Short mmCIF file of C-alpha atoms and ligand atoms in Angstrom, two decimals:
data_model
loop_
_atom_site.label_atom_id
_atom_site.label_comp_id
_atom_site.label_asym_id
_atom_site.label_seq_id
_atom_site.Cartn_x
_atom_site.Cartn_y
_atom_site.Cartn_z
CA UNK A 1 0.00 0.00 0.00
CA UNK A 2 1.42 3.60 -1.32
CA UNK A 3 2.18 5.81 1.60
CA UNK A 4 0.07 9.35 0.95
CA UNK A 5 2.20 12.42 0.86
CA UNK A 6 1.02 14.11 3.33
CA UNK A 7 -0.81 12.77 6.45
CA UNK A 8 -4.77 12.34 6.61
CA UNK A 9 -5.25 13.67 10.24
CA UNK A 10 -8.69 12.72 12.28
CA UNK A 11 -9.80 16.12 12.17
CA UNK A 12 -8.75 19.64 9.83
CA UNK A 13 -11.42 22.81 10.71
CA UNK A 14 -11.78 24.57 8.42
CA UNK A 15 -12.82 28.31 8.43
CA UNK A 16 -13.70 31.21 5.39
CA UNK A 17 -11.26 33.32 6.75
CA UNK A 18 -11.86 36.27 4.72
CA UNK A 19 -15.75 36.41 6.32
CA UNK A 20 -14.51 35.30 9.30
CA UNK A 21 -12.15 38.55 9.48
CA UNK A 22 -15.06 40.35 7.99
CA UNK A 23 -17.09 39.48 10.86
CA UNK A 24 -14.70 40.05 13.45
CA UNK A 25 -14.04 43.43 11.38
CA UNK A 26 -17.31 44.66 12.67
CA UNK A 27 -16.87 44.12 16.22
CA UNK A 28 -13.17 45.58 16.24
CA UNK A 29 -14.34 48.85 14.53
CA UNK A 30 -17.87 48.93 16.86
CA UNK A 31 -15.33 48.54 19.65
CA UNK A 32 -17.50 46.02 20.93
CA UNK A 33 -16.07 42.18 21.30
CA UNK A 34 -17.65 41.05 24.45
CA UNK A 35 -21.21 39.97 25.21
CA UNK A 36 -23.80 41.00 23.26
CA UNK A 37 -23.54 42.29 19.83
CA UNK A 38 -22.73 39.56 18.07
CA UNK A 39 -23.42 36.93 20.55
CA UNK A 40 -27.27 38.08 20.58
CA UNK A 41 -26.96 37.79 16.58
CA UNK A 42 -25.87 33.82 16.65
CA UNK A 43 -28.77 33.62 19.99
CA UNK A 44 -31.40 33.99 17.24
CA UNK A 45 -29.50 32.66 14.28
CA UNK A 46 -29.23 29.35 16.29
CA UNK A 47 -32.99 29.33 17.38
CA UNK A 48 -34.45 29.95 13.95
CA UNK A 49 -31.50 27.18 12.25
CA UNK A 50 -32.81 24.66 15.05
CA UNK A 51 -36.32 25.99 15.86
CA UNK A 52 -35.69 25.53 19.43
CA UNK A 53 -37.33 28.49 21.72
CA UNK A 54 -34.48 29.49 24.02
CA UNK A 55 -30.46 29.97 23.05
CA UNK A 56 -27.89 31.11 25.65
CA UNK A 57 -24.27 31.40 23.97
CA UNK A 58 -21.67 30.57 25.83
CA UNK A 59 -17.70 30.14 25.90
CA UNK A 60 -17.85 26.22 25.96
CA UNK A 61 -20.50 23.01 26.11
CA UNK A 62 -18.50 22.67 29.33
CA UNK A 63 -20.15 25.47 30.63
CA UNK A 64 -23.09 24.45 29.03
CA UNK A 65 -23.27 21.22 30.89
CA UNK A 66 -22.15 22.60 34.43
CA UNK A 67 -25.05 25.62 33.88
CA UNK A 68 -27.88 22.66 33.15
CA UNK A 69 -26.80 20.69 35.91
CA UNK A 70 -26.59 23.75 38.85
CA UNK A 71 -30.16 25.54 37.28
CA UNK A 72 -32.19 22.52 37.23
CA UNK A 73 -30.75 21.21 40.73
CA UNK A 74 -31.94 24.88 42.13
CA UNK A 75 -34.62 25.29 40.45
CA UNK A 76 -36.08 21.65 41.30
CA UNK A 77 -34.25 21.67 44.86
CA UNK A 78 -31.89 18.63 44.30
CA UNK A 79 -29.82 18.06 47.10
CA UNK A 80 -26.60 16.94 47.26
CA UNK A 81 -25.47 13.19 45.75
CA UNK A 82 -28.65 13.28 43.86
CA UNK A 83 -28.04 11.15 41.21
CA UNK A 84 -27.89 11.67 37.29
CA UNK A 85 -28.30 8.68 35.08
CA UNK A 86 -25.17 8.72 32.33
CA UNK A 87 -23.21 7.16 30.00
CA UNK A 88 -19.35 5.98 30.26
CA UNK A 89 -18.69 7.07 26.28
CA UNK A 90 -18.15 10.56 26.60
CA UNK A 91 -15.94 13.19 26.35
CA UNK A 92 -15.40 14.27 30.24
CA UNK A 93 -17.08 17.61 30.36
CA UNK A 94 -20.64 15.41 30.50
CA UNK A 95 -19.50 13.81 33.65
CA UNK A 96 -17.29 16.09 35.27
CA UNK A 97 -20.73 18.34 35.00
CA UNK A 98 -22.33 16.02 37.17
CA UNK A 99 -19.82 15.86 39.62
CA UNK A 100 -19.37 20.07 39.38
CA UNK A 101 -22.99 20.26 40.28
CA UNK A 102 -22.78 18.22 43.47
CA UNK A 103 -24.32 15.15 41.88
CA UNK A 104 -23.47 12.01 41.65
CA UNK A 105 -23.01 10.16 37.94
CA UNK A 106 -24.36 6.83 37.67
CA UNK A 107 -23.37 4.90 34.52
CA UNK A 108 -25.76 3.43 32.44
CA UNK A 109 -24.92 0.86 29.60
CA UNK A 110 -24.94 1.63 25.78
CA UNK A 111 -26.48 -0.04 23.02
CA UNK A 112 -25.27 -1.08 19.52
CA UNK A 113 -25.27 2.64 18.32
CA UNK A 114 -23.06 3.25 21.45
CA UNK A 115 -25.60 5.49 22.69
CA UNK A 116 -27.26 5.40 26.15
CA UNK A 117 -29.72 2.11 26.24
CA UNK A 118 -33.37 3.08 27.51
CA UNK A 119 -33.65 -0.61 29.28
CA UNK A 120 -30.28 -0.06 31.46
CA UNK A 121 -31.45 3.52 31.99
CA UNK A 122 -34.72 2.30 33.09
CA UNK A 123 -32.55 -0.31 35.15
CA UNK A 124 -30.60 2.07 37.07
CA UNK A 125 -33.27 4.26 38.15
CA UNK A 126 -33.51 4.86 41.88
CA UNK A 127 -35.51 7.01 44.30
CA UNK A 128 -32.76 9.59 44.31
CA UNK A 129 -32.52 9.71 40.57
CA UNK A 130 -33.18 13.34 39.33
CA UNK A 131 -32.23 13.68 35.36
CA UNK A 132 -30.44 12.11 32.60
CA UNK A 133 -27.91 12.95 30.08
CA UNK A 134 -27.93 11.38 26.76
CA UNK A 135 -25.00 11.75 24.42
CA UNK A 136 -25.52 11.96 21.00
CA UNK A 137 -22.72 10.12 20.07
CA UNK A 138 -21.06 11.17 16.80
CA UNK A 139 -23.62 13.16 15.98
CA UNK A 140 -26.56 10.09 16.29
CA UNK A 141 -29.59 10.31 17.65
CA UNK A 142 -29.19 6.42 19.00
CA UNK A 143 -32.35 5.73 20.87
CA UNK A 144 -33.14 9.06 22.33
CA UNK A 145 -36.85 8.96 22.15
CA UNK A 146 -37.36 5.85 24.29
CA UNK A 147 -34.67 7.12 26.49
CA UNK A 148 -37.12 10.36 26.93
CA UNK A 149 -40.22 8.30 26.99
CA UNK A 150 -38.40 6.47 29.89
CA UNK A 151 -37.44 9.60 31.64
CA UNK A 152 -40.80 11.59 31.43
CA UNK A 153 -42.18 8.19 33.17
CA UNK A 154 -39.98 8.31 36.01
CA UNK A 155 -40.19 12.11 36.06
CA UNK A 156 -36.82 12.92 34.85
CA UNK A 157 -35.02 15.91 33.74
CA UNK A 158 -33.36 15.35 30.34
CA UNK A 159 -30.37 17.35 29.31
CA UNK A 160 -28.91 16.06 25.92
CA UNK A 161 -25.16 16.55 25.25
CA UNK A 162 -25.47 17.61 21.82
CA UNK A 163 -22.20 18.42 20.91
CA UNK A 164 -21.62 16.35 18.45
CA UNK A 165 -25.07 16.86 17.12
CA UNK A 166 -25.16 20.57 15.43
CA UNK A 167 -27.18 20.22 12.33
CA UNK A 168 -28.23 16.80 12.77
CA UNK A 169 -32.29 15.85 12.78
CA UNK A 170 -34.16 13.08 13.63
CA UNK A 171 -38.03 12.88 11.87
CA UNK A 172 -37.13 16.04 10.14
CA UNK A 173 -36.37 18.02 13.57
CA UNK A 174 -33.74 19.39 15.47
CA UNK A 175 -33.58 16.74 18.49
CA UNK A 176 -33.36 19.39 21.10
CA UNK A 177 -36.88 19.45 20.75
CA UNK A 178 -37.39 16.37 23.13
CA UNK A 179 -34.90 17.41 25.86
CA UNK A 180 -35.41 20.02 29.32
CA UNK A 181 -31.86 21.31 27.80
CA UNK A 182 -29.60 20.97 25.05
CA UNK A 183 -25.96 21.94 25.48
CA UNK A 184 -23.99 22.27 21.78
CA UNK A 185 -20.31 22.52 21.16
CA UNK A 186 -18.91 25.27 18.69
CA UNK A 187 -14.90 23.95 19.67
CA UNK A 188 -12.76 24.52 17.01
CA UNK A 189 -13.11 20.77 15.74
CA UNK A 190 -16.70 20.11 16.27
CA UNK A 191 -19.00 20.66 13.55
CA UNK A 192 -19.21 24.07 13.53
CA UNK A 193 -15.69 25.48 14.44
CA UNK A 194 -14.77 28.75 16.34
CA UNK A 195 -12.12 28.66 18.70
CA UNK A 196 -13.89 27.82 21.91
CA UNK A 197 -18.16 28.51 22.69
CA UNK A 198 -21.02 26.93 22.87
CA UNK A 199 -24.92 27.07 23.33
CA UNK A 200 -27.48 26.38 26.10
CA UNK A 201 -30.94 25.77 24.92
CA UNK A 202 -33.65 25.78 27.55
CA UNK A 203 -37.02 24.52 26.75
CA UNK A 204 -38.46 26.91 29.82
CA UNK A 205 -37.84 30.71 29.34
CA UNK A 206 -37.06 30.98 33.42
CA UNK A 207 -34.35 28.90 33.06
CA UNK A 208 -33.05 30.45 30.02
CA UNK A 209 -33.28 33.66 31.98
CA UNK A 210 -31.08 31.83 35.16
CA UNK A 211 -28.68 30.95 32.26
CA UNK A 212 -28.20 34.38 31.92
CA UNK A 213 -27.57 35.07 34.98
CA UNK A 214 -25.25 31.97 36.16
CA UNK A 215 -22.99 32.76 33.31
CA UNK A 216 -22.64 36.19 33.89
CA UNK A 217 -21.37 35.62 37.39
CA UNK A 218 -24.72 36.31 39.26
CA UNK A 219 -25.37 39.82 38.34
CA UNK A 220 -29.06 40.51 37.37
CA UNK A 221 -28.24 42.46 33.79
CA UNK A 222 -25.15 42.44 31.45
CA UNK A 223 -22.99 45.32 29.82
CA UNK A 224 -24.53 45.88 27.45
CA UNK A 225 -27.59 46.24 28.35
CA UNK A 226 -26.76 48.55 30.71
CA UNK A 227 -24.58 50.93 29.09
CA UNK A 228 -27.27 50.85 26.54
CA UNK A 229 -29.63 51.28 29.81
CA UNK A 230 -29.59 55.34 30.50
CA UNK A 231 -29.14 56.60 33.76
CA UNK A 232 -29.38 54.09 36.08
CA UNK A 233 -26.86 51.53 34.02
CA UNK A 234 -24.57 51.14 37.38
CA UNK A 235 -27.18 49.89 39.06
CA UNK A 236 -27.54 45.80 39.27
CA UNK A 237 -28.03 43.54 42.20
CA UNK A 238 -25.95 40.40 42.46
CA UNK A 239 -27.89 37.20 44.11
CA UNK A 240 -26.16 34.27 43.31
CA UNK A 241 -22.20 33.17 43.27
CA UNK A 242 -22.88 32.65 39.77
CA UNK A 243 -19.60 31.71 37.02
CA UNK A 244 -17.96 33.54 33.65
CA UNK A 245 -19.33 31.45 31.36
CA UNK A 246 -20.91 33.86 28.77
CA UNK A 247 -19.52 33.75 24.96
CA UNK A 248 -17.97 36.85 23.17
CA UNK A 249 -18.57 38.72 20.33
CA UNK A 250 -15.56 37.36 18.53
CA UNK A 251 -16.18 33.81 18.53
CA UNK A 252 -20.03 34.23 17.75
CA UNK A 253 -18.37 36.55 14.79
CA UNK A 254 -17.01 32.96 13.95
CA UNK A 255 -20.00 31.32 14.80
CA UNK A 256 -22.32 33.64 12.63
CA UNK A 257 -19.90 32.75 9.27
CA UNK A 258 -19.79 28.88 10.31
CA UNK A 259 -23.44 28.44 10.41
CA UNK A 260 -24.20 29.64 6.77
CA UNK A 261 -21.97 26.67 6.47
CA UNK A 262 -22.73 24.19 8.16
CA UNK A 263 -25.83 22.42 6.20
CA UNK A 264 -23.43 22.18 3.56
CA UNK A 265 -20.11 21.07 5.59
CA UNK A 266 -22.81 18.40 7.22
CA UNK A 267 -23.72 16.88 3.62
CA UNK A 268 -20.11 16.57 2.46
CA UNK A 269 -19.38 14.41 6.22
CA UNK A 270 -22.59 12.39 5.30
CA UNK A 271 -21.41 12.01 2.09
CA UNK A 272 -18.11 10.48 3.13
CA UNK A 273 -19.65 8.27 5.76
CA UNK A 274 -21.86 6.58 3.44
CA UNK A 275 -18.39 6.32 1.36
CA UNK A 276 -16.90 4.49 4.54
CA UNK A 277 -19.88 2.42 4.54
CA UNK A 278 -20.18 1.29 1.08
CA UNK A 279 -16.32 0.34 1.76
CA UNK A 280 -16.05 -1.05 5.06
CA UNK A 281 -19.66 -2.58 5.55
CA UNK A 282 -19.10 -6.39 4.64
CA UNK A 283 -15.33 -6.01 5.65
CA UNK A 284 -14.84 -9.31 8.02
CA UNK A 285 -13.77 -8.77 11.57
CA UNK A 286 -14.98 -5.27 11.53
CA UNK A 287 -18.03 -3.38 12.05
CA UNK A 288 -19.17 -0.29 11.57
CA UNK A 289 -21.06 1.69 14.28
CA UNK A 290 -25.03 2.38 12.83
CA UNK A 291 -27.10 4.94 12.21
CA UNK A 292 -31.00 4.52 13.59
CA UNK A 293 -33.04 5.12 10.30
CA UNK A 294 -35.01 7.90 11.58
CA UNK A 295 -31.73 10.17 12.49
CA UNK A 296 -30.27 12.02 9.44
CA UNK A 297 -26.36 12.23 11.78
CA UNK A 298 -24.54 15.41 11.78
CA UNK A 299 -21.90 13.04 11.21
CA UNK A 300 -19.33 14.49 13.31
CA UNK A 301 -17.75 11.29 13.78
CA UNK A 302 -17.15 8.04 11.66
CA UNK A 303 -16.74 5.00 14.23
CA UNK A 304 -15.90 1.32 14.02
CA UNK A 305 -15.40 -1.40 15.96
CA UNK A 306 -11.85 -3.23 15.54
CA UNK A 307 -10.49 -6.52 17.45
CA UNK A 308 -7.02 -5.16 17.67
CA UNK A 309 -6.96 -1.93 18.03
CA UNK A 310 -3.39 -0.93 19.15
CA UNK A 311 -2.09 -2.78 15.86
CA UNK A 312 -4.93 -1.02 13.59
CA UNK A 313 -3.93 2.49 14.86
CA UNK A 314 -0.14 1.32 14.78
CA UNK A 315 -0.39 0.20 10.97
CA UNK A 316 -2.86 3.33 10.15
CA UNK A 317 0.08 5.68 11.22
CA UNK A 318 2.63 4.02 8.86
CA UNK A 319 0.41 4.58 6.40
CA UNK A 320 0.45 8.01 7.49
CA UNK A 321 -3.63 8.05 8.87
CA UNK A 322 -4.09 9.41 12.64
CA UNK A 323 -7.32 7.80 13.31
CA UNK A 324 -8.93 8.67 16.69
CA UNK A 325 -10.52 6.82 19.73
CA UNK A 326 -13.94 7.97 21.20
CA UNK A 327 -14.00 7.38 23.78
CA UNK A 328 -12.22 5.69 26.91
CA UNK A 329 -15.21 4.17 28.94
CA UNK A 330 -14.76 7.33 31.83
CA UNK A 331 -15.18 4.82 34.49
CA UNK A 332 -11.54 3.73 33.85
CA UNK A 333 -10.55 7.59 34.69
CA UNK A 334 -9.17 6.99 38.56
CA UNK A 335 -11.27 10.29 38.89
CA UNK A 336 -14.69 8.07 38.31
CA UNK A 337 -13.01 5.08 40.14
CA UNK A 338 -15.93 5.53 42.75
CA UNK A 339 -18.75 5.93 40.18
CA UNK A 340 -18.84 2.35 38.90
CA UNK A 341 -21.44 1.03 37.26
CA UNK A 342 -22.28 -2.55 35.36
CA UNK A 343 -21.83 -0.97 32.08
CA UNK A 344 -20.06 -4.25 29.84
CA UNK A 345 -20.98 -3.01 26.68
CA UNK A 346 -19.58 0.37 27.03
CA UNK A 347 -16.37 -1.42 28.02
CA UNK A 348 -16.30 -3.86 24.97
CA UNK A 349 -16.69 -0.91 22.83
CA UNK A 350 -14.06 0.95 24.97
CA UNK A 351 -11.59 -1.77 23.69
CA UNK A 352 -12.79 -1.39 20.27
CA UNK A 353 -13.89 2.16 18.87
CA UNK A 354 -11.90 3.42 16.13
CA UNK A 355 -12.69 7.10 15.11
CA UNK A 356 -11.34 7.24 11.07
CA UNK A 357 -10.67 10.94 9.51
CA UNK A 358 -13.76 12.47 9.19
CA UNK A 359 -13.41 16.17 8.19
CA UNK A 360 -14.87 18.16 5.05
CA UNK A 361 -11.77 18.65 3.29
CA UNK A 362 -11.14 14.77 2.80
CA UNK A 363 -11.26 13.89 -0.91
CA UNK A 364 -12.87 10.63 -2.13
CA UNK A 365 -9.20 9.12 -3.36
CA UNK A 366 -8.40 9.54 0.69
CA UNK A 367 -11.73 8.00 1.81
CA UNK A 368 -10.61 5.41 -0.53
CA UNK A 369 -7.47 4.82 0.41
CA UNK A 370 -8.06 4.99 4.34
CA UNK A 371 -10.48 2.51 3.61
CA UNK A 372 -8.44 0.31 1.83
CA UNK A 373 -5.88 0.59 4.45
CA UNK A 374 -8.53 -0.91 7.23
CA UNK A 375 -9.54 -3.64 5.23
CA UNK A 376 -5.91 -4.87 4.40
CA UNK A 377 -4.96 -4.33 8.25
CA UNK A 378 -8.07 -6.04 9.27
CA UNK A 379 -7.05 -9.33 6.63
C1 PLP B 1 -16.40 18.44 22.90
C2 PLP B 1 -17.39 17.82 23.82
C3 PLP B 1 -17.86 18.47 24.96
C4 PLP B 1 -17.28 19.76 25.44
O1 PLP B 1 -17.35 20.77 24.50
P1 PLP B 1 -16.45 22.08 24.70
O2 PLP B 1 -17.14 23.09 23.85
O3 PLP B 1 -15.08 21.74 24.19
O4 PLP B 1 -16.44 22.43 26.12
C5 PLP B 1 -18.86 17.87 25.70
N1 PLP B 1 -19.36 16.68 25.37
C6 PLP B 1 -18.92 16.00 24.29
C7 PLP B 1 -19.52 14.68 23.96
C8 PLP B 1 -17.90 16.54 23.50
O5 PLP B 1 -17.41 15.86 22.46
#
């Protein structure tokens, strides 16, 4: 097998720098790169893309997570080592959240679209659960409505970790639409890049409005509102130790230019998943992580499931491919080492996931020739 030129990496953003700088442009002349501005522009950009009623931008989905979690424990008076219903296959942010909040994580298993499974959520319910957080892994929807239709049951708050999920649908609709909260990611390699930001989308306008306030360390109004305010703009009251967690105007510049782009960006990943698929779908000794048929996938990740996985990744990089791996079941973190939960499916796949470049500026010939490279390693 022909070693590429020049190495297919798991990731490449990619940005339209000129109306990126145009953007930014704006808020350097207004004098005006903090919060609002520009970050109120993506707010109702990113409700009328996802047709979700609330959107609170915000520098990271970390912050997005950690807000969820402390609003709906004060607002529904959780107490402490209440316990949230989650999955192992996650980036940390979802679980250190939890664990931020005061709450306790307790580890459901996953199903075959490594997604939390509604019949070991349903298992590990207890009096003291209080919410769950699904994971849209990859950008899939997995099996999010029975997960909900388990939760609203039992009484549950759902929070869905959507961010892998920006642009993806499921029966035509944003799937925010079936969650309390929906946290996105707008990191520089999730679907739609900036440097670092985020969104928090409340079903409930109260909470939307505690968002507001959380992020903005506690104080009751923000800047600029109140030096657009008149004569009284000094005057706020602080009631709560709140955080800094709002987003500026310079990443929702990048934001603003990265959503025009991202139905299109999403169609070029879907594109080169079904690629992977045609390629790698009979491939013995391999399989490839599913789609449900109902979820059109933002397709922020492409995923399979090898037997040997150190000699996959070991053979991809001498054929100069830097595949990824997500993720590390996060009860094998000595940080969760207390969390345990009967999750053996999550750790199979732990042993197994193999992220493969997924990124909009792969071309076909490299799709083809990573995908010749896994089958010949996996001979
Ligand atoms: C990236 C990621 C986060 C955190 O997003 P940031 O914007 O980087 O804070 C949370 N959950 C999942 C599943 C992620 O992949």
């Amino acid at each position: 097998m022909d070693k590429q030129a020049e190495a297919i990496q798991l990731f490449q953003p990619t940005f339209r720098v000129d109306e990126c700088l145009d953007e930014i442009r704006e808020c350097l002349e207004m004098g005006w790169t903090g919060l609002g501005f520009k970050t109120l522009e993506i707010e109702s950009a990113w409700r009328d893309f996802t047709g979700l009623p609330n959107a609170h931008f915000v520098n990271s989905a970390t912050a997005a997570l950690h807000l969820s979690l402390e609003i709906a424990r004060d607002v529904h008076g959780w107490l402490a080592g209440d316990e949230v219903i989650t999955t192992p296959l996650t980036f940390v942010s979802t679980n250190h959240a939890i664990v931020r909040a005061g709450l306790s994580p307790v580890f459901a298993d996953v199903d075959e679209y490594m997604c939390l499974s509604p019949i070991s959520v349903l298992e590990k319910i207890t009096p003291r659960t209080r919410a769950v957080i699904f994971v849209g892994l990859g950008g899939s929807t997995g099996q999010l409505e029975q997960v909900v239709d388990v939760c609203r049951a039992a009484g549950l708050f759902v929070i869905l970790d959507a961010a892998h999920m920006s642009g993806t649908r499921l029966r035509g609709r944003d799937p925010g639409h079936l969650a309390d909260v929906t946290c996105h990611s707008f990191q520089a390699v999730k679907n739609l890049p900036t440097a670092d930001s985020g969104m928090v989308c409340f079903a409930e306008s109260e909470l939307d409005g505690l968002a507001r306030k959380y992020s903005w360390l506690g104080i009751s109004r923000d800047t600029y509102s109140r030096s657009h305010g008149g004569t009284y703009a000094w005057m706020y009251d602080v009631d709560y130790f709140g955080d800094k967690y709002h987003g500026n105007s310079v990443m929702a510049a990048l934001a603003l230019v990265g959503l025009r782009y991202l139905e299109a960006d999403n169609e070029k990943r879907r594109h080169i998943a079904e690629t992977y698929e045609t390629l790698l779908g009979s491939v013995e000794n391999l399989q490839v992580v599913p789609t449900p048929p109902d979820c059109l996938s933002s397709r922020h990740l492409f995923q399979i499931l090898v037997n040997d996985r150190v000699s996959m990744i070991r053979g991809l990089h001498q054929a100069g491919i830097f595949p990824g791996v997500h993720y590390r079941a996060n009860t094998d973190y000595s940080v969760y080492a207390e969390f345990q939960g009967d999750t053996p499916l999550a750790q199979q796949a732990s042993e197994r996931l193999l992220s493969l470049p997924m990124h909009v500026r792969l071309t076909d010939d490299q799709v083809q020739y990573i995908s010749h490279v896994v089958t010949e390693l996996t001979a």
